[in-house]
CSV table of C-alpha atoms in Angstrom, one decimal:
chain,number,residue,atom,x,y,z
A,1,MET,CA,-36.3,11.3,56.8
A,2,PRO,CA,-37.7,11.0,53.9
A,3,SER,CA,-36.3,8.3,51.8
A,4,ALA,CA,-34.1,9.2,49.3
A,5,PRO,CA,-36.1,9.2,45.3
A,6,PRO,CA,-34.8,6.4,44.0
A,7,GLN,CA,-31.4,5.4,41.6
A,8,ALA,CA,-32.5,4.9,38.4
A,9,VAL,CA,-30.8,2.4,36.4
A,10,ALA,CA,-28.6,2.9,33.0
A,11,LEU,CA,-29.6,1.0,29.8
A,12,PRO,CA,-26.2,-1.0,28.9
A,13,THR,CA,-25.7,0.3,25.5
A,14,ALA,CA,-25.5,-1.0,22.4
A,15,ASN,CA,-22.7,0.9,19.7
A,16,MET,CA,-24.6,0.8,16.2
A,17,GLU,CA,-20.9,1.1,14.7
A,18,ALA,CA,-19.8,-2.3,16.1
A,19,VAL,CA,-23.6,-4.0,14.9
A,20,LEU,CA,-23.3,-2.6,11.9
A,21,LYS,CA,-20.4,-4.2,11.4
A,22,ALA,CA,-21.5,-8.0,12.7
A,23,ALA,CA,-24.0,-7.4,10.4
A,24,GLN,CA,-21.8,-7.0,7.4
A,25,ILE,CA,-19.5,-9.7,8.1
A,26,ASP,CA,-21.1,-12.5,10.5
A,27,PRO,CA,-23.2,-13.9,7.7
A,28,ARG,CA,-20.4,-14.3,5.2
A,29,ARG,CA,-18.9,-16.0,8.0
A,30,ALA,CA,-18.1,-19.8,7.3
A,31,ASP,CA,-18.4,-20.6,11.3
A,32,THR,CA,-19.6,-18.8,14.6
A,33,ALA,CA,-16.6,-16.5,15.5
A,34,ILE,CA,-18.1,-12.9,16.9
A,35,THR,CA,-16.6,-10.5,15.5
A,36,THR,CA,-14.2,-8.6,17.6
A,37,GLY,CA,-15.8,-5.6,19.7
A,38,SER,CA,-19.2,-6.5,18.0
A,39,GLY,CA,-20.3,-9.3,20.9
A,40,PRO,CA,-21.9,-7.3,23.7
A,41,SER,CA,-23.4,-4.7,21.4
A,42,VAL,CA,-25.3,-8.1,19.8
A,43,LEU,CA,-26.6,-9.9,22.5
A,44,LEU,CA,-28.0,-7.0,23.4
A,45,VAL,CA,-30.1,-6.8,19.9
A,46,GLU,CA,-30.3,-10.7,19.5
A,47,ARG,CA,-31.8,-10.3,23.2
A,48,ALA,CA,-34.4,-8.0,22.4
A,49,LEU,CA,-35.5,-10.1,19.4
A,50,VAL,CA,-35.8,-13.2,21.0
A,51,ALA,CA,-37.7,-10.7,24.1
A,52,LYS,CA,-40.1,-9.9,20.4
A,53,GLY,CA,-41.0,-13.4,19.5
A,54,LEU,CA,-38.8,-13.1,16.4
A,55,LEU,CA,-36.1,-14.8,17.3
A,56,SER,CA,-34.9,-18.3,19.3
A,57,SER,CA,-32.8,-18.3,22.1
A,58,THR,CA,-30.3,-20.6,20.1
A,59,TYR,CA,-29.1,-17.3,18.5
A,60,VAL,CA,-28.2,-15.5,21.3
A,61,ASP,CA,-24.5,-15.7,20.7
A,62,GLY,CA,-23.3,-11.9,19.8
A,63,HIS,CA,-22.6,-13.3,16.4
A,64,PHE,CA,-25.1,-11.7,13.7
A,65,GLY,CA,-25.4,-14.9,11.3
A,66,THR,CA,-28.4,-15.4,8.9
A,67,SER,CA,-30.6,-16.1,11.2
A,68,THR,CA,-30.5,-12.9,13.0
A,69,ILE,CA,-30.2,-10.5,10.3
A,70,SER,CA,-33.3,-12.4,8.6
A,71,ALA,CA,-35.0,-12.3,12.5
A,72,TYR,CA,-33.9,-8.3,12.6
A,73,ALA,CA,-36.4,-8.1,9.1
A,74,ALA,CA,-38.4,-9.4,10.4
A,75,TYR,CA,-38.5,-6.7,12.8
A,76,GLN,CA,-38.3,-3.8,10.7
A,77,ARG,CA,-41.3,-5.4,8.5
A,78,SER,CA,-43.4,-4.8,11.7
A,79,LEU,CA,-43.0,-1.6,12.0
A,80,GLY,CA,-44.0,-1.7,9.0
A,81,TYR,CA,-40.7,-0.6,6.6
A,82,THR,CA,-40.6,-2.9,3.0
A,83,GLY,CA,-37.4,-3.1,0.5
A,84,LEU,CA,-34.5,-1.5,2.0
A,85,ASP,CA,-35.8,-0.7,4.7
A,86,ALA,CA,-36.2,-4.2,5.7
A,87,SER,CA,-33.1,-5.5,4.4
A,88,GLY,CA,-32.3,-7.1,7.8
A,89,MET,CA,-29.5,-4.6,8.8
A,90,PRO,CA,-30.2,-2.3,11.1
A,91,GLY,CA,-30.9,1.3,11.1
A,92,PRO,CA,-30.5,3.8,13.3
A,93,THR,CA,-34.7,4.4,14.2
A,94,SER,CA,-35.5,0.7,14.4
A,95,LEU,CA,-32.2,-0.1,16.3
A,96,ARG,CA,-33.7,2.4,18.7
A,97,LEU,CA,-36.6,1.7,19.0
A,98,LEU,CA,-35.6,-2.6,19.8
A,99,GLY,CA,-33.9,-1.6,22.4
A,100,GLU,CA,-36.6,1.0,24.0
A,101,THR,CA,-36.4,-0.5,27.6
A,102,THR,CA,-33.7,-2.3,27.0
A,103,TYR,CA,-30.7,-0.7,25.9
A,104,THR,CA,-29.8,2.6,24.7
A,105,VAL,CA,-27.9,3.1,21.2
A,106,THR,CA,-24.0,4.9,21.2
A,107,ASN,CA,-22.4,5.0,17.8
A,108,ALA,CA,-25.6,6.1,15.4
A,109,VAL,CA,-24.8,5.7,11.9
A,110,SER,CA,-27.1,7.5,9.2
A,111,ALA,CA,-27.1,7.2,5.4
A,112,GLY,CA,-28.8,10.6,5.3
A,113,SER,CA,-30.4,12.2,2.7
A,114,LYS,CA,-30.4,11.1,-1.0
A,115,VAL,CA,-28.7,14.2,-3.0
A,116,THR,CA,-27.3,14.0,-6.8
A,117,TYR,CA,-23.4,14.6,-6.8
A,118,HIS,CA,-22.1,14.1,-10.0
A,119,GLY,CA,-24.5,14.0,-11.6
A,120,LYS,CA,-25.2,10.2,-9.8
A,121,LEU,CA,-27.4,9.7,-7.4
A,122,MET,CA,-25.7,8.6,-3.7
A,123,ASN,CA,-26.8,9.5,-0.1
A,124,THR,CA,-25.0,12.8,1.8
A,125,ARG,CA,-23.1,9.8,3.3
A,126,THR,CA,-21.5,8.8,0.9
A,127,LYS,CA,-20.9,11.8,-1.2
A,128,ALA,CA,-19.1,13.5,1.7
A,129,MET,CA,-17.1,10.6,1.4
A,130,LEU,CA,-16.3,10.4,-2.0
A,131,VAL,CA,-15.3,14.0,-1.6
A,132,GLU,CA,-12.8,13.7,0.9
A,133,ALA,CA,-10.8,10.7,-1.1
A,134,GLU,CA,-11.3,13.3,-3.9
A,135,ARG,CA,-9.6,15.5,-1.9
A,136,LEU,CA,-6.9,13.6,-0.9
A,137,LEU,CA,-6.2,12.6,-4.5
A,138,GLY,CA,-6.6,16.2,-5.7
A,139,MET,CA,-8.6,15.3,-8.0
A,140,SER,CA,-12.2,14.4,-9.4
A,141,LEU,CA,-13.6,11.4,-9.8
A,142,GLY,CA,-16.7,10.5,-12.4
A,143,VAL,CA,-19.0,8.5,-11.4
A,144,THR,CA,-21.1,5.8,-14.2
A,145,GLN,CA,-23.3,4.6,-11.3
A,146,GLY,CA,-24.1,5.8,-8.5
A,147,SER,CA,-26.6,4.1,-5.3
A,148,TYR,CA,-30.4,3.5,-5.0
A,149,ASN,CA,-30.3,2.0,-9.2
A,150,PRO,CA,-32.7,-0.8,-8.7
A,151,GLY,CA,-32.4,-3.2,-11.9
A,152,GLY,CA,-29.5,-0.1,-13.5
A,153,VAL,CA,-26.6,-2.6,-14.0
A,154,ALA,CA,-27.4,-6.1,-14.1
A,155,GLY,CA,-23.8,-7.3,-14.6
A,156,SER,CA,-23.9,-5.4,-11.1
A,157,ALA,CA,-25.7,-8.5,-9.4
A,158,GLY,CA,-28.0,-5.5,-7.0
A,159,THR,CA,-25.5,-3.8,-5.4
A,160,HIS,CA,-26.1,-0.2,-6.3
A,161,ASP,CA,-30.3,-1.6,-5.2
A,162,GLY,CA,-29.3,0.4,-2.8
A,163,GLY,CA,-27.1,2.7,-1.2
A,164,GLY,CA,-23.4,2.7,0.1
A,165,ALA,CA,-22.5,1.5,-3.8
A,166,LEU,CA,-20.5,3.3,-6.4
A,167,ASP,CA,-18.6,2.7,-9.8
A,168,ILE,CA,-15.6,5.2,-10.6
A,169,SER,CA,-14.9,5.6,-14.1
A,170,VAL,CA,-11.1,5.2,-14.5
A,171,SER,CA,-10.9,7.1,-18.4
A,172,GLY,CA,-7.2,8.4,-19.0
A,173,MET,CA,-5.9,6.8,-15.3
A,174,THR,CA,-3.1,4.5,-16.0
A,175,THR,CA,-2.3,1.6,-14.0
A,176,THR,CA,-1.0,3.2,-11.3
A,177,THR,CA,-3.1,5.6,-10.3
A,178,ARG,CA,-6.1,3.1,-10.8
A,179,THR,CA,-4.8,1.2,-7.8
A,180,ASN,CA,-4.4,4.2,-5.8
A,181,VAL,CA,-8.0,5.8,-6.1
A,182,ALA,CA,-8.8,2.6,-5.0
A,183,ARG,CA,-6.7,2.7,-2.1
A,184,VAL,CA,-7.8,6.2,-1.2
A,185,MET,CA,-11.1,5.1,-1.2
A,186,ARG,CA,-10.5,2.5,0.8
A,187,GLN,CA,-8.5,4.9,3.5
A,188,VAL,CA,-11.7,7.1,3.4
A,189,GLY,CA,-14.4,3.9,4.0
A,190,PHE,CA,-15.5,2.4,1.6
A,191,ALA,CA,-14.6,-1.4,-0.2
A,192,ALA,CA,-13.2,-0.4,-3.0
A,193,TRP,CA,-11.9,-2.6,-6.2
A,194,VAL,CA,-10.6,-2.3,-9.7
A,195,ARG,CA,-12.5,-4.6,-12.1
A,196,THR,CA,-11.0,-5.2,-14.8
A,197,PRO,CA,-13.2,-7.1,-18.4
A,198,ALA,CA,-11.6,-10.2,-17.5
A,199,GLN,CA,-13.3,-10.4,-14.7
A,200,GLY,CA,-17.3,-9.8,-16.3
A,201,ASP,CA,-19.5,-8.3,-18.4
A,202,TRP,CA,-18.1,-4.9,-17.7
A,203,GLY,CA,-15.3,-3.1,-18.3
A,204,TYR,CA,-12.2,-1.1,-16.8
A,205,HIS,CA,-13.3,0.3,-14.1
A,206,ILE,CA,-13.2,1.4,-9.5
A,207,HIS,CA,-16.2,-0.5,-7.6
A,208,ALA,CA,-16.7,0.7,-4.2
A,209,ILE,CA,-19.3,-0.3,-1.7
A,210,ALA,CA,-19.6,2.2,1.9
A,211,LEU,CA,-19.0,0.3,4.9
A,212,ALA,CA,-21.4,0.2,7.2
A,213,ASP,CA,-23.6,2.5,5.2
A,214,PRO,CA,-26.9,1.3,6.8
A,215,ASP,CA,-29.3,1.2,3.3
A,216,LEU,CA,-27.2,-1.3,1.6
A,217,SER,CA,-28.6,-3.9,-1.1
A,218,SER,CA,-28.3,-7.6,0.5
A,219,GLY,CA,-25.6,-7.8,-2.5
A,220,ALA,CA,-23.6,-4.7,-1.3
A,221,ARG,CA,-23.6,-6.1,2.7
A,222,ASN,CA,-21.9,-8.8,1.3
A,223,GLN,CA,-19.6,-7.1,-0.7
A,224,ALA,CA,-18.8,-5.3,2.6
A,225,GLY,CA,-18.1,-8.4,4.4
A,226,ASP,CA,-16.5,-10.2,1.8
A,227,TYR,CA,-13.8,-7.1,1.9
A,228,TYR,CA,-13.5,-7.3,5.9
A,229,LEU,CA,-12.5,-10.8,5.4
A,230,GLY,CA,-10.0,-10.6,2.7
A,231,TYR,CA,-11.8,-12.0,-0.3
A,232,ASN,CA,-12.6,-10.1,-3.5
A,233,GLY,CA,-16.6,-9.6,-3.7
A,234,LEU,CA,-17.1,-11.5,-6.6
A,235,ALA,CA,-19.3,-14.3,-6.7
A,236,ASN,CA,-15.9,-16.7,-7.1
A,237,ARG,CA,-15.1,-15.3,-3.6
A,238,GLY,CA,-11.2,-15.1,-4.3
A,239,ALA,CA,-9.5,-13.6,-2.2
A,240,ASP,CA,-8.7,-9.1,-2.5
A,241,ASP,CA,-6.8,-7.8,-5.1
A,242,GLY,CA,-7.0,-4.8,-4.4
A,243,PRO,CA,-4.2,-2.3,-2.5
A,244,ALA,CA,-3.8,-3.5,0.9
A,245,VAL,CA,-5.0,-0.9,3.9
A,246,SER,CA,-5.0,-1.2,6.9
A,247,PRO,CA,-6.5,-1.1,9.6
A,248,LYS,CA,-10.1,-1.1,7.6
A,249,ARG,CA,-12.2,1.7,8.8
A,250,THR,CA,-15.6,2.7,8.1
A,251,TRP,CA,-16.4,6.5,7.2
A,252,GLU,CA,-16.5,7.9,11.4
A,253,GLU,CA,-13.6,5.4,11.9
A,254,TYR,CA,-11.6,7.5,9.6
A,255,GLN,CA,-12.7,10.5,10.8
A,256,ARG,CA,-11.5,9.6,14.2
A,257,SER,CA,-8.7,9.2,12.9
A,258,LEU,CA,-7.7,12.3,12.3
């Protein structure tokens, strides 16, 4: 009898949502702890980076720290990417190409295309999140600063240079309403804080970062990581002063919870 054809060996899977979560949190940790649920996927990425000669095997530990961020950014540059596309924050295309022969990607996350909503530039993922927050609140929100706005507002320290960043007007809102808006924005997947004049050179507003947006600038990525770790997203890394929301979900996790 003819022998049976060899069976294809299934490649391990790298969960992009888990990788993105680690890429936000781990560089902001004071230690090399592994973000819960992310270790196996991060290990696959790190081993692939080692195979490309971009990361020392010393850092193959499941912790997506600054060395892994730098190595991933170098890989993105090797693909010809520049600027935001080479920030070290994994995107769906680069993550798939990196693991072409060693892993497959699950739970892919895309920022989508750039659109204008409420007169400000953002991506379709961020718009969908904002639309859902408005639906839950039963009110329209004014956007005073959108995304992809390099050098737009000096006080923003580059957080709006990439995708996923919004400033929301609180004009006419009571203190209670401001807090509720921030709470609902957190519920749908934003790291959101009510900013006050006492904190910096700005007026009252809500600052929001879409968690796990692949287009986040490095500053926005740091704020997302700090939010997960219980900080306020400011340079002083004070305790989170926003409304408590548990669990802290991304947009994709929120959608699955419905």
